[in-house]
Short mmCIF file of C-alpha atoms in Angstrom, two decimals:
data_model
loop_
_atom_site.label_atom_id
_atom_site.label_comp_id
_atom_site.label_asym_id
_atom_site.label_seq_id
_atom_site.Cartn_x
_atom_site.Cartn_y
_atom_site.Cartn_z
CA UNK A 167 -73.42 15.82 41.67
CA UNK A 168 -70.03 14.28 42.13
CA UNK A 169 -67.45 15.41 39.66
CA UNK A 170 -67.18 12.62 37.13
CA UNK A 171 -64.12 12.65 34.92
CA UNK A 172 -64.93 13.78 31.38
CA UNK A 173 -65.54 10.98 28.89
CA UNK A 174 -62.21 9.71 27.63
CA UNK A 175 -61.19 9.86 24.02
CA UNK A 176 -60.92 6.38 22.49
CA UNK A 177 -57.32 5.47 21.72
CA UNK A 178 -56.45 5.43 18.06
CA UNK A 179 -54.85 2.41 16.42
CA UNK A 180 -51.32 3.76 16.71
CA UNK A 181 -51.79 4.40 20.43
CA UNK A 182 -53.19 0.91 20.95
CA UNK A 183 -50.27 -0.57 19.06
CA UNK A 184 -47.85 1.39 21.24
CA UNK A 185 -49.68 0.31 24.38
CA UNK A 186 -49.39 -3.33 23.36
CA UNK A 187 -45.74 -3.20 22.25
CA UNK A 188 -43.63 -5.07 24.80
CA UNK A 189 -41.30 -2.67 26.58
CA UNK A 190 -37.68 -3.51 27.12
CA UNK A 191 -37.20 -4.28 30.81
CA UNK A 192 -34.67 -1.53 31.49
CA UNK A 193 -37.07 1.08 30.17
CA UNK A 194 -39.56 0.32 32.91
CA UNK A 195 -38.50 2.48 35.87
CA UNK A 196 -40.36 0.30 38.39
CA UNK A 197 -38.54 -2.82 37.23
CA UNK A 198 -35.20 -1.08 37.20
CA UNK A 199 -35.79 0.14 40.73
CA UNK A 200 -36.69 -3.32 42.06
CA UNK A 201 -33.69 -4.87 40.30
CA UNK A 202 -31.41 -2.30 41.93
CA UNK A 203 -32.91 -2.91 45.36
CA UNK A 204 -32.47 -6.67 44.97
CA UNK A 205 -28.86 -6.22 43.92
CA UNK A 206 -28.07 -3.87 46.76
CA UNK A 207 -29.67 -6.04 49.42
CA UNK A 208 -27.84 -9.10 48.09
CA UNK A 209 -24.53 -7.29 48.35
CA UNK A 210 -25.30 -6.19 51.88
CA UNK A 211 -26.47 -9.62 53.06
CA UNK A 212 -23.89 -11.82 51.40
CA UNK A 213 -21.06 -9.32 51.79
CA UNK A 214 -21.94 -8.95 55.45
CA UNK A 215 -22.02 -12.71 55.96
CA UNK A 216 -18.65 -13.12 54.21
CA UNK A 217 -17.17 -10.36 56.31
CA UNK A 218 -18.55 -11.91 59.50
CA UNK A 219 -17.30 -15.40 58.75
CA UNK A 220 -13.88 -14.38 57.42
CA UNK A 221 -13.47 -12.18 60.46
CA UNK A 222 -13.81 -15.08 62.90
CA UNK A 223 -10.82 -16.28 64.82
CA UNK A 224 -10.78 -19.77 63.29
CA UNK A 225 -11.44 -18.71 59.72
CA UNK A 226 -7.80 -19.10 58.66
CA UNK A 227 -7.64 -22.74 59.75
CA UNK A 228 -11.12 -23.55 58.44
CA UNK A 229 -10.16 -22.10 55.09
CA UNK A 230 -7.05 -24.25 55.06
CA UNK A 231 -8.85 -27.47 55.93
CA UNK A 232 -12.06 -27.01 53.93
CA UNK A 233 -11.25 -24.76 50.98
CA UNK A 234 -7.79 -25.73 49.87
CA UNK A 235 -7.30 -25.63 46.12
CA UNK A 236 -4.41 -28.14 46.15
CA UNK A 237 -6.45 -30.68 48.05
CA UNK A 238 -9.43 -29.91 45.87
CA UNK A 239 -7.49 -30.91 42.78
CA UNK A 240 -5.83 -33.87 44.42
CA UNK A 241 -9.00 -35.41 45.82
CA UNK A 242 -11.24 -34.72 42.84
CA UNK A 243 -10.45 -37.76 40.61
CA UNK A 244 -11.19 -40.38 43.27
CA UNK A 245 -14.30 -38.63 44.48
CA UNK A 246 -15.48 -38.24 40.90
CA UNK A 247 -14.99 -41.99 40.46
CA UNK A 248 -17.00 -42.55 43.61
CA UNK A 249 -19.68 -40.18 42.43
CA UNK A 250 -20.14 -42.29 39.32
CA UNK A 251 -21.13 -45.10 41.68
CA UNK A 252 -23.72 -42.80 43.30
CA UNK A 253 -25.15 -42.05 39.89
CA UNK A 254 -25.18 -45.74 39.04
CA UNK A 255 -27.04 -46.60 42.25
CA UNK A 256 -29.50 -43.82 41.47
CA UNK A 257 -30.04 -44.96 37.90
CA UNK A 258 -30.69 -48.54 38.97
CA UNK A 259 -32.79 -47.72 42.02
CA UNK A 260 -35.08 -45.02 40.61
CA UNK A 261 -36.88 -47.05 37.92
CA UNK A 262 -37.42 -49.88 40.42
CA UNK A 263 -38.72 -47.39 42.99
CA UNK A 264 -41.17 -45.95 40.46
CA UNK A 265 -42.33 -49.44 39.53
CA UNK A 266 -42.82 -50.66 43.09
CA UNK A 267 -44.37 -47.34 44.14
CA UNK A 268 -46.91 -47.48 41.33
CA UNK A 269 -47.73 -51.10 42.04
CA UNK A 270 -48.28 -50.43 45.74
CA UNK A 271 -50.45 -47.40 45.01
CA UNK A 272 -52.60 -49.32 42.53
CA UNK A 273 -52.97 -52.18 45.00
CA UNK A 274 -54.09 -49.79 47.69
CA UNK A 275 -56.60 -48.17 45.33
CA UNK A 276 -58.07 -51.55 44.36
CA UNK A 277 -61.45 -52.59 45.72
CA UNK A 278 -61.98 -56.28 45.10
CA UNK A 279 -62.34 -58.32 48.30
CA UNK A 280 -60.01 -60.96 46.87
CA UNK A 281 -57.20 -58.44 46.88
CA UNK A 282 -57.52 -57.76 50.60
CA UNK A 283 -54.30 -59.61 51.55
CA UNK A 284 -52.36 -57.63 48.96
CA UNK A 285 -53.85 -54.37 50.24
CA UNK A 286 -52.92 -55.29 53.80
CA UNK A 287 -49.39 -56.12 52.66
CA UNK A 288 -49.12 -52.76 50.86
CA UNK A 289 -50.24 -50.89 53.97
CA UNK A 290 -47.75 -52.69 56.20
CA UNK A 291 -44.99 -52.17 53.66
CA UNK A 292 -45.51 -48.43 53.33
CA UNK A 293 -45.98 -47.93 57.06
CA UNK A 294 -42.89 -49.92 57.90
CA UNK A 295 -40.43 -48.48 55.41
CA UNK A 296 -41.72 -44.94 55.65
CA UNK A 297 -41.55 -45.11 59.41
CA UNK A 298 -38.07 -46.57 59.82
CA UNK A 299 -35.05 -44.27 59.41
CA UNK A 300 -33.31 -44.99 56.09
CA UNK A 301 -29.96 -45.33 57.80
CA UNK A 302 -31.29 -48.13 60.02
CA UNK A 303 -32.75 -50.00 57.08
CA UNK A 304 -29.44 -49.67 55.24
CA UNK A 305 -27.44 -50.93 58.22
CA UNK A 306 -29.82 -53.81 58.97
CA UNK A 307 -30.02 -55.10 55.42
CA UNK A 308 -26.46 -54.19 54.41
CA UNK A 309 -24.84 -56.02 57.29
CA UNK A 310 -27.60 -58.47 58.13
CA UNK A 311 -28.44 -60.17 54.85
CA UNK A 312 -24.87 -60.92 53.71
CA UNK A 313 -24.24 -62.37 57.18
CA UNK A 314 -26.94 -64.96 56.53
CA UNK A 315 -24.65 -66.41 53.85
CA UNK A 316 -27.47 -67.55 51.65
CA UNK A 317 -26.15 -69.22 48.52
CA UNK A 318 -27.18 -67.93 45.15
CA UNK A 319 -27.98 -64.37 46.10
CA UNK A 320 -25.60 -61.44 45.82
CA UNK A 321 -23.91 -60.84 49.11
CA UNK A 322 -22.22 -57.49 48.73
CA UNK A 323 -23.19 -54.63 51.04
CA UNK A 324 -23.54 -52.45 47.94
CA UNK A 325 -26.41 -54.53 46.60
CA UNK A 326 -28.20 -54.71 49.93
CA UNK A 327 -27.64 -51.04 50.62
CA UNK A 328 -29.28 -50.29 47.29
CA UNK A 329 -32.14 -52.64 48.15
CA UNK A 330 -32.59 -50.81 51.44
CA UNK A 331 -32.82 -47.48 49.64
CA UNK A 332 -35.28 -48.93 47.17
CA UNK A 333 -37.50 -50.26 49.97
CA UNK A 334 -37.54 -46.98 51.80
CA UNK A 335 -38.01 -44.67 48.81
CA UNK A 336 -40.62 -46.83 47.13
CA UNK A 337 -42.78 -46.55 50.25
CA UNK A 338 -42.68 -42.75 49.86
CA UNK A 339 -43.21 -42.94 46.13
CA UNK A 340 -46.24 -45.19 46.67
CA UNK A 341 -47.81 -42.50 48.85
CA UNK A 342 -47.11 -39.89 46.18
CA UNK A 343 -48.81 -41.97 43.52
CA UNK A 344 -51.67 -42.74 45.87
CA UNK A 345 -52.22 -39.04 46.47
CA UNK A 346 -52.23 -38.54 42.70
CA UNK A 347 -54.85 -41.24 42.24
CA UNK A 348 -56.91 -39.55 44.96
CA UNK A 349 -57.00 -36.28 43.03
CA UNK A 350 -58.67 -37.85 39.99
CA UNK A 351 -62.37 -37.25 40.51
CA UNK A 352 -64.59 -40.30 40.94
CA UNK A 353 -66.72 -39.19 38.01
CA UNK A 354 -63.82 -40.02 35.69
CA UNK A 355 -63.91 -43.61 36.89
CA UNK A 356 -67.69 -43.67 36.63
CA UNK A 357 -67.52 -42.42 33.04
CA UNK A 358 -64.96 -45.07 32.16
CA UNK A 359 -67.02 -47.81 33.82
CA UNK A 360 -70.19 -46.55 32.10
CA UNK A 361 -68.40 -47.05 28.78
CA UNK A 362 -67.90 -50.69 29.68
CA UNK A 363 -64.23 -50.51 30.69
CA UNK A 364 -63.29 -52.99 33.41
CA UNK A 365 -62.02 -51.50 36.62
CA UNK A 366 -58.45 -52.44 35.64
CA UNK A 367 -58.90 -50.73 32.28
CA UNK A 368 -60.42 -47.66 33.93
CA UNK A 369 -57.36 -47.46 36.18
CA UNK A 370 -54.91 -48.06 33.36
CA UNK A 371 -56.33 -45.77 30.67
CA UNK A 372 -58.24 -43.11 32.57
CA UNK A 373 -57.15 -42.72 36.20
CA UNK A 374 -53.40 -43.44 36.15
CA UNK A 375 -52.43 -41.24 33.19
CA UNK A 376 -54.04 -38.26 34.92
CA UNK A 377 -52.71 -39.19 38.36
CA UNK A 378 -49.13 -39.65 37.18
CA UNK A 379 -49.10 -36.32 35.35
CA UNK A 380 -50.19 -34.57 38.50
CA UNK A 381 -47.46 -36.07 40.68
CA UNK A 382 -44.53 -35.46 38.35
CA UNK A 383 -43.24 -32.48 40.38
CA UNK A 384 -43.25 -34.26 43.79
CA UNK A 385 -41.78 -37.33 42.12
CA UNK A 386 -38.89 -35.30 40.74
CA UNK A 387 -38.46 -33.88 44.20
CA UNK A 388 -38.13 -37.48 45.35
CA UNK A 389 -35.41 -37.98 42.72
CA UNK A 390 -33.45 -35.17 44.34
CA UNK A 391 -33.84 -36.84 47.74
CA UNK A 392 -32.79 -40.23 46.39
CA UNK A 393 -29.68 -38.84 44.73
CA UNK A 394 -28.61 -37.56 48.14
CA UNK A 395 -29.60 -40.74 49.96
CA UNK A 396 -27.19 -42.79 47.89
CA UNK A 397 -24.49 -41.18 50.07
CA UNK A 398 -25.84 -43.08 53.09
CA UNK A 399 -24.62 -46.34 51.59
CA UNK A 400 -21.13 -45.14 52.51
CA UNK A 401 -21.72 -46.51 56.03
CA UNK A 402 -21.53 -49.99 54.54
CA UNK A 403 -18.18 -49.34 52.92
CA UNK A 404 -18.73 -49.10 49.14
CA UNK A 405 -16.42 -46.53 47.62
CA UNK A 406 -18.94 -43.94 46.56
CA UNK A 407 -18.29 -40.20 46.66
CA UNK A 408 -18.87 -39.62 50.38
CA UNK A 409 -16.78 -42.62 51.35
CA UNK A 410 -13.96 -41.48 49.05
CA UNK A 411 -14.12 -38.01 50.55
CA UNK A 412 -13.95 -39.51 54.02
CA UNK A 413 -10.93 -41.63 53.11
CA UNK A 414 -9.12 -38.69 51.55
CA UNK A 415 -9.93 -36.52 54.51
CA UNK A 416 -8.58 -38.92 57.08
CA UNK A 417 -5.44 -39.64 55.07
CA UNK A 418 -4.52 -35.98 54.56
CA UNK A 419 -6.12 -34.33 57.58
CA UNK A 420 -7.96 -32.08 55.20
CA UNK A 421 -11.71 -31.77 54.62
CA UNK A 422 -11.72 -30.08 51.23
CA UNK A 423 -12.71 -33.49 49.86
CA UNK A 424 -16.09 -33.14 51.59
CA UNK A 425 -16.65 -29.87 49.81
CA UNK A 426 -15.77 -31.57 46.53
CA UNK A 427 -18.29 -34.34 47.16
CA UNK A 428 -20.90 -31.77 48.22
CA UNK A 429 -20.40 -29.76 45.04
CA UNK A 430 -20.78 -32.86 42.92
CA UNK A 431 -24.10 -33.72 44.56
CA UNK A 432 -25.30 -30.17 44.24
CA UNK A 433 -24.33 -30.04 40.58
CA UNK A 434 -26.91 -32.77 39.96
CA UNK A 435 -29.60 -31.87 42.46
CA UNK A 436 -29.88 -28.14 41.72
CA UNK A 437 -30.71 -28.56 38.03
CA UNK A 438 -33.22 -31.24 39.02
CA UNK A 439 -34.78 -28.89 41.55
CA UNK A 440 -35.01 -26.05 39.01
CA UNK A 441 -36.61 -28.40 36.51
CA UNK A 442 -39.15 -29.41 39.15
CA UNK A 443 -39.93 -25.74 39.79
CA UNK A 444 -40.39 -25.19 36.11
CA UNK A 445 -42.87 -28.06 35.86
CA UNK A 446 -44.72 -26.87 38.96
CA UNK A 447 -45.03 -23.35 37.56
CA UNK A 448 -46.26 -24.68 34.30
CA UNK A 449 -48.96 -26.84 35.86
CA UNK A 450 -49.91 -23.89 38.10
CA UNK A 451 -50.32 -21.69 35.04
CA UNK A 452 -52.43 -24.29 33.30
CA UNK A 453 -54.66 -24.59 36.31
CA UNK A 454 -55.17 -20.83 36.53
CA UNK A 455 -56.02 -20.83 32.85
CA UNK A 456 -58.80 -23.25 33.71
CA UNK A 457 -57.21 -26.05 31.77
CA UNK A 458 -57.34 -29.62 32.86
CA UNK A 459 -54.29 -31.76 33.80
CA UNK B 9 -96.68 -53.99 20.74
CA UNK B 10 -93.34 -55.75 20.83
CA UNK B 11 -91.54 -56.59 24.05
CA UNK B 12 -89.96 -53.63 25.80
CA UNK B 13 -86.22 -53.28 25.30
CA UNK B 14 -85.81 -52.29 28.91
CA UNK B 15 -87.97 -53.32 31.84
CA UNK B 16 -87.62 -52.28 35.41
CA UNK B 17 -89.53 -54.22 38.04
CA UNK B 18 -89.89 -53.40 41.70
CA UNK B 19 -86.61 -51.56 41.93
CA UNK B 20 -85.55 -50.29 45.37
CA UNK B 21 -82.39 -48.36 46.08
CA UNK B 22 -81.16 -47.07 49.41
CA UNK B 23 -78.08 -45.19 50.50
CA UNK B 24 -77.43 -46.43 54.02
CA UNK B 25 -80.83 -46.16 55.72
CA UNK B 26 -82.10 -43.64 53.23
CA UNK B 27 -84.50 -45.05 50.63
CA UNK B 28 -84.10 -43.01 47.43
CA UNK B 29 -86.03 -45.21 45.00
CA UNK B 30 -89.11 -47.23 45.93
CA UNK B 31 -90.81 -49.81 43.82
CA UNK B 32 -89.89 -48.40 40.44
CA UNK B 33 -91.67 -50.13 37.56
CA UNK B 34 -91.01 -48.93 34.04
CA UNK B 35 -91.11 -50.42 30.56
CA UNK B 36 -89.25 -48.72 27.75
CA UNK B 37 -90.18 -49.74 24.20
CA UNK B 38 -87.65 -49.74 21.43
CA UNK B 39 -87.23 -46.26 19.88
CA UNK B 40 -89.13 -44.75 22.77
CA UNK B 41 -87.99 -41.55 24.46
CA UNK B 42 -88.94 -41.18 28.11
CA UNK B 43 -88.24 -38.02 30.06
CA UNK B 44 -87.85 -38.23 33.83
CA UNK B 45 -88.87 -35.03 35.53
CA UNK B 46 -89.03 -34.06 39.17
CA UNK B 47 -87.38 -31.89 41.76
CA UNK B 48 -83.67 -32.23 42.52
CA UNK B 49 -83.10 -35.21 44.76
CA UNK B 50 -86.23 -37.03 43.65
CA UNK B 51 -84.16 -39.97 42.38
CA UNK B 52 -83.95 -39.32 38.62
CA UNK B 53 -80.16 -39.55 38.47
CA UNK B 54 -80.03 -42.49 40.83
CA UNK B 55 -82.48 -44.39 38.64
CA UNK B 56 -80.30 -43.81 35.59
CA UNK B 57 -77.18 -44.85 37.50
CA UNK B 58 -78.94 -48.02 38.62
CA UNK B 59 -79.91 -48.90 35.06
CA UNK B 60 -76.29 -48.42 34.01
CA UNK B 61 -75.30 -50.63 36.97
CA UNK B 62 -73.14 -47.89 38.41
CA UNK B 63 -75.19 -48.38 41.57
CA UNK B 64 -76.10 -51.65 43.16
CA UNK B 65 -79.83 -51.97 43.66
CA UNK B 66 -81.26 -53.26 46.94
CA UNK B 67 -84.17 -55.10 45.36
CA UNK B 68 -85.89 -55.51 42.02
CA UNK B 69 -84.96 -56.54 38.52
CA UNK B 70 -83.71 -54.78 35.42
CA UNK B 71 -84.28 -56.64 32.16
CA UNK B 72 -82.43 -55.49 29.07
CA UNK B 73 -83.57 -56.98 25.78
CA UNK B 74 -85.02 -60.01 27.51
CA UNK B 75 -82.03 -60.63 29.76
CA UNK B 76 -81.98 -59.79 33.47
CA UNK B 77 -78.95 -57.66 34.34
CA UNK B 78 -77.42 -56.83 37.69
CA UNK B 79 -74.26 -55.29 38.99
CA UNK B 80 -72.84 -58.66 40.02
CA UNK B 81 -73.28 -60.13 36.56
CA UNK B 82 -70.08 -61.74 35.30
CA UNK B 83 -70.43 -59.99 31.94
CA UNK B 84 -71.02 -56.62 33.54
CA UNK B 85 -68.84 -54.70 31.11
CA UNK B 86 -70.55 -56.21 28.09
CA UNK B 87 -73.89 -55.09 29.53
CA UNK B 88 -72.70 -51.59 30.30
CA UNK B 89 -71.50 -51.18 26.79
CA UNK B 90 -75.08 -51.81 25.57
CA UNK B 91 -76.40 -49.04 27.80
CA UNK B 92 -74.84 -45.68 27.02
CA UNK B 93 -74.68 -43.00 29.66
CA UNK B 94 -74.06 -39.28 29.40
CA UNK B 95 -73.40 -37.25 32.54
CA UNK B 96 -74.30 -33.76 33.64
CA UNK B 97 -70.64 -32.81 34.00
CA UNK B 98 -69.53 -34.33 30.64
CA UNK B 99 -66.75 -36.35 32.28
CA UNK B 100 -64.61 -36.34 29.17
CA UNK B 101 -61.12 -37.69 29.77
CA UNK B 102 -58.98 -34.53 29.90
CA UNK B 103 -55.72 -36.26 28.98
CA UNK B 104 -57.06 -37.59 25.71
CA UNK B 105 -57.97 -35.88 22.46
CA UNK B 106 -61.59 -35.87 21.35
CA UNK B 107 -61.07 -38.77 18.96
CA UNK B 108 -59.28 -40.80 21.65
CA UNK B 109 -62.17 -40.15 24.03
CA UNK B 110 -64.56 -41.43 21.40
CA UNK B 111 -62.52 -44.49 20.39
CA UNK B 112 -61.25 -45.65 23.80
CA UNK B 113 -64.19 -47.91 24.61
CA UNK B 114 -64.62 -49.39 21.11
CA UNK B 115 -60.92 -50.25 21.09
CA UNK B 116 -60.56 -51.53 24.64
CA UNK B 117 -64.01 -53.02 25.27
CA UNK B 118 -65.04 -54.23 21.83
CA UNK B 119 -61.50 -54.87 20.60
CA UNK B 120 -61.94 -52.86 17.42
CA UNK B 121 -58.69 -52.00 15.64
CA UNK B 122 -57.49 -48.43 16.12
CA UNK B 123 -57.76 -47.53 12.45
CA UNK B 124 -61.32 -48.85 12.22
CA UNK B 125 -62.37 -47.25 15.50
CA UNK B 126 -60.94 -43.93 14.34
CA UNK B 127 -62.69 -43.89 11.01
CA UNK B 128 -65.98 -44.81 12.70
CA UNK B 129 -65.36 -42.15 15.36
CA UNK B 130 -64.51 -39.50 12.77
CA UNK B 131 -67.66 -40.37 10.85
CA UNK B 132 -69.73 -39.88 14.01
CA UNK B 133 -67.98 -36.60 14.81
CA UNK B 134 -68.55 -35.49 11.24
CA UNK B 135 -72.23 -36.29 11.41
CA UNK B 136 -72.62 -34.07 14.46
CA UNK B 137 -70.42 -31.26 13.19
CA UNK B 138 -67.39 -31.81 15.41
CA UNK B 139 -64.91 -33.47 13.09
CA UNK B 140 -62.65 -30.41 13.07
CA UNK B 141 -62.23 -30.82 16.83
CA UNK B 142 -61.12 -34.45 16.62
CA UNK B 143 -57.49 -33.75 17.55
CA UNK B 144 -58.24 -31.13 20.21
CA UNK B 145 -58.12 -31.76 23.93
CA UNK B 146 -61.42 -31.30 25.79
CA UNK B 147 -60.26 -28.15 27.62
CA UNK B 148 -60.08 -26.36 24.25
CA UNK B 149 -63.79 -26.98 23.66
CA UNK B 150 -66.82 -25.06 24.83
CA UNK B 151 -69.15 -26.74 27.31
CA UNK B 152 -71.69 -27.42 24.59
CA UNK B 153 -69.07 -29.00 22.38
CA UNK B 154 -67.77 -31.09 25.27
CA UNK B 155 -71.22 -32.43 26.01
CA UNK B 156 -71.79 -33.22 22.34
CA UNK B 157 -68.51 -35.13 22.34
CA UNK B 158 -69.65 -36.99 25.46
CA UNK B 159 -72.85 -38.02 23.65
CA UNK B 160 -70.86 -39.13 20.61
CA UNK B 161 -68.51 -41.07 22.89
CA UNK B 162 -71.50 -42.98 24.24
CA UNK B 163 -72.87 -43.53 20.73
CA UNK B 164 -69.59 -45.00 19.51
CA UNK B 165 -70.49 -48.23 21.32
CA UNK B 166 -73.81 -48.39 19.46
CA UNK B 167 -75.79 -48.78 22.66
CA UNK B 168 -79.33 -50.13 22.64
CA UNK B 169 -80.44 -47.59 25.20
CA UNK B 170 -79.00 -44.17 25.90
CA UNK B 171 -79.30 -42.65 29.37
CA UNK B 172 -78.90 -38.89 29.63
CA UNK B 173 -78.52 -37.43 33.09
CA UNK B 174 -79.39 -33.72 33.09
CA UNK B 175 -77.00 -33.23 30.21
CA UNK B 176 -77.73 -29.52 29.83
CA UNK B 177 -77.72 -28.52 33.50
CA UNK B 178 -74.02 -27.61 33.62
CA UNK B 179 -74.13 -25.56 30.43
CA UNK B 180 -74.30 -21.84 29.80
CA UNK B 181 -77.76 -21.00 28.43
CA UNK B 182 -76.53 -20.22 24.92
CA UNK B 183 -75.07 -23.73 24.63
CA UNK B 184 -78.12 -25.67 25.71
CA UNK B 185 -79.63 -25.51 22.22
CA UNK B 186 -76.84 -27.31 20.40
CA UNK B 187 -76.98 -30.22 22.84
CA UNK B 188 -80.77 -30.49 22.68
CA UNK B 189 -80.51 -30.48 18.90
CA UNK B 190 -78.29 -33.53 18.90
CA UNK B 191 -80.74 -35.33 21.20
CA UNK B 192 -83.63 -34.42 18.91
CA UNK B 193 -81.67 -35.81 16.00
CA UNK B 194 -81.04 -39.04 17.91
CA UNK B 195 -84.76 -39.43 18.48
CA UNK B 196 -85.24 -38.93 14.79
CA UNK B 197 -82.74 -41.74 14.17
CA UNK B 198 -84.75 -44.02 16.44
CA UNK B 199 -82.48 -44.13 19.50
CA UNK B 200 -84.15 -45.41 22.64
CA UNK B 201 -83.52 -42.82 25.33
CA UNK B 202 -84.17 -42.16 28.96
CA UNK B 203 -83.54 -38.54 29.94
CA UNK B 204 -83.49 -36.91 33.32
CA UNK B 205 -84.13 -33.26 32.57
CA UNK B 206 -85.18 -29.89 33.91
CA UNK B 207 -85.91 -28.57 30.41
CA UNK B 208 -89.69 -28.84 30.45
CA UNK B 209 -90.27 -27.32 27.02
CA UNK B 210 -87.80 -29.77 25.55
CA UNK B 211 -89.27 -32.71 27.44
CA UNK B 212 -92.67 -31.85 26.13
CA UNK B 213 -91.40 -31.62 22.59
CA UNK B 214 -89.22 -34.74 22.48
CA UNK B 215 -90.73 -37.24 24.92
CA UNK B 216 -93.03 -40.05 23.94
CA UNK B 217 -93.81 -40.38 27.62
CA UNK B 218 -93.00 -38.29 30.64
CA UNK B 219 -92.52 -39.77 34.10
CA UNK B 220 -92.83 -37.56 37.15
CA UNK B 221 -90.71 -38.73 40.08
CA UNK B 222 -91.44 -37.57 43.57
CA UNK B 223 -89.53 -38.77 46.62
CA UNK B 224 -88.23 -41.84 44.84
CA UNK B 225 -91.56 -42.93 43.38
CA UNK B 226 -92.85 -42.66 39.82
CA UNK B 227 -95.94 -40.77 40.83
CA UNK B 228 -97.34 -40.33 37.38
CA UNK B 229 -96.41 -41.36 33.87
CA UNK B 230 -98.12 -40.50 30.62
CA UNK B 231 -97.92 -38.65 27.33
CA UNK B 232 -96.42 -35.16 27.48
CA UNK B 233 -99.87 -33.87 26.71
CA UNK B 234 -101.38 -35.54 29.77
CA UNK B 235 -98.57 -34.66 32.14
CA UNK B 236 -98.09 -31.06 31.09
CA UNK B 237 -101.65 -29.99 30.43
CA UNK B 238 -103.70 -32.23 32.60
CA UNK B 239 -101.68 -33.89 35.37
CA UNK B 240 -103.66 -36.23 37.57
CA UNK B 241 -101.61 -35.75 40.69
CA UNK B 242 -101.68 -32.48 42.59
CA UNK B 243 -97.91 -32.91 43.33
CA UNK B 244 -97.18 -33.01 39.61
CA UNK B 245 -99.21 -29.88 39.06
CA UNK B 246 -97.46 -28.08 41.91
CA UNK B 247 -94.06 -29.07 40.55
CA UNK B 248 -94.88 -27.91 37.04
CA UNK B 249 -96.33 -24.63 38.19
CA UNK B 250 -93.25 -23.96 40.24
CA UNK B 251 -90.71 -24.88 37.59
CA UNK B 252 -92.46 -23.44 34.56
CA UNK B 253 -93.23 -20.26 36.43
CA UNK B 254 -89.52 -20.01 37.11
CA UNK B 255 -88.41 -20.84 33.60
CA UNK B 256 -87.52 -17.59 31.87
CA UNK B 257 -89.64 -17.13 28.78
CA UNK B 258 -90.49 -20.79 28.79
CA UNK B 259 -94.03 -20.44 30.04
CA UNK B 260 -96.00 -23.45 28.96
CA UNK B 261 -99.71 -23.39 29.22
CA UNK B 262 -100.50 -25.40 32.29
CA UNK B 263 -104.23 -25.58 32.30
CA UNK B 264 -104.97 -25.63 35.93
CA UNK B 265 -107.79 -28.00 36.59
CA UNK B 266 -108.55 -27.19 40.14
#
């Protein structure tokens, strides 16, 4: 006979209530210990890095040219003005990207033989603009199209740079939507068709709403990427944040302006990234709860 | 006897080179309930999917209420709406509430106004004891409730024929009863139904006729009495002995007539 533990006494109501009362975090020794360890290791790592970098021979001059408070203040207004242009480009481009991306994805998911030319076009489009480096597309369109001097179309590099970004990002966004459509099980479509919905209606009311919900996190991640890509338009000359930082830097032989521009971008992209994480966590939780969506 | 509401003539269906239905002939009278039985893979589900035009048939004709139908018909969606289908895995739309699931097709296919579709949908839900779930999403419902909603969703289009494809196979045993009850009630209301099922006791109780499918052929069709107590074909008898022997507590008297 192995020694079985004696039968346990059932907990009384008060004990159960105590067991279920949420404990304050600092009263849990395990949590306190892990918090302390995290704090200590952060101090060691970041302190060590700071000590290493500030101990280098060139640190003094780097600090002067990259982290100068005077230059920070002096360059900020112009860069901030430029950054507003980045935001504007983003705000105009993103809805168009979502629209084109969705359209391309739906075209590629279509089945009718009559739509074959459209499908072929969508495939070429995504392959082309996903394959070509964004910078090349921006340079080609931004310098090339205005040089054609076609009457009646806008001829500024800013417009064509934005178009280039739209072309490139919408190809990525189309793939994201297409992946989302792929995750909706075929039985959903079958159920919709069995109810008499046309294949367009099945797509519109049954497949797409589910697909779009599932790709919200990667789409937001694409927003973050786009916000950064607007900086590439600077190669064409428009006075957005990066360009302004460049101008300030070469006028004053000081690069603090780049740090300013970087901080501005980060101030937008980090909250977006955290929001994406939050949505991802939430959908993960729902899935583990066995819920749909 | 009046003309059958649904006639199937010489239906063949193949997937690639694999023939899954051969020369299916079946007449379904109005208000008749026919149960399709047979081993998994015998073609029951495929036959139902063909009737609903979810699958293209290779040969043969399907005649619904005197009109030949096929999957390349121009009014395909109108036809589908007259043939309701309920799936094994419910296939409710997870992003819609119960009432939206039920009213989607009436609104989008029949063009019924939302308010009218909703009151009709709520009345249907009420009749089958689910009206308190109308605003819930499907993932808040038990499997049995989900399948009942799926049946109601099909009924909302007032189909002439209802096809039920192993509607209890994905359910926990304690939920099978509530779904079978709703089907029994539909029979009582005169709904014409074609059921693929593994529930032999239920088939025997509800069916007007039972068809035994074997390797894509309707091997034998007759009253439940004939099929379950005195099957003509040895294959039918073998199948029933196997499945009823395996059905817990569901032993039906199969009078072996060796």
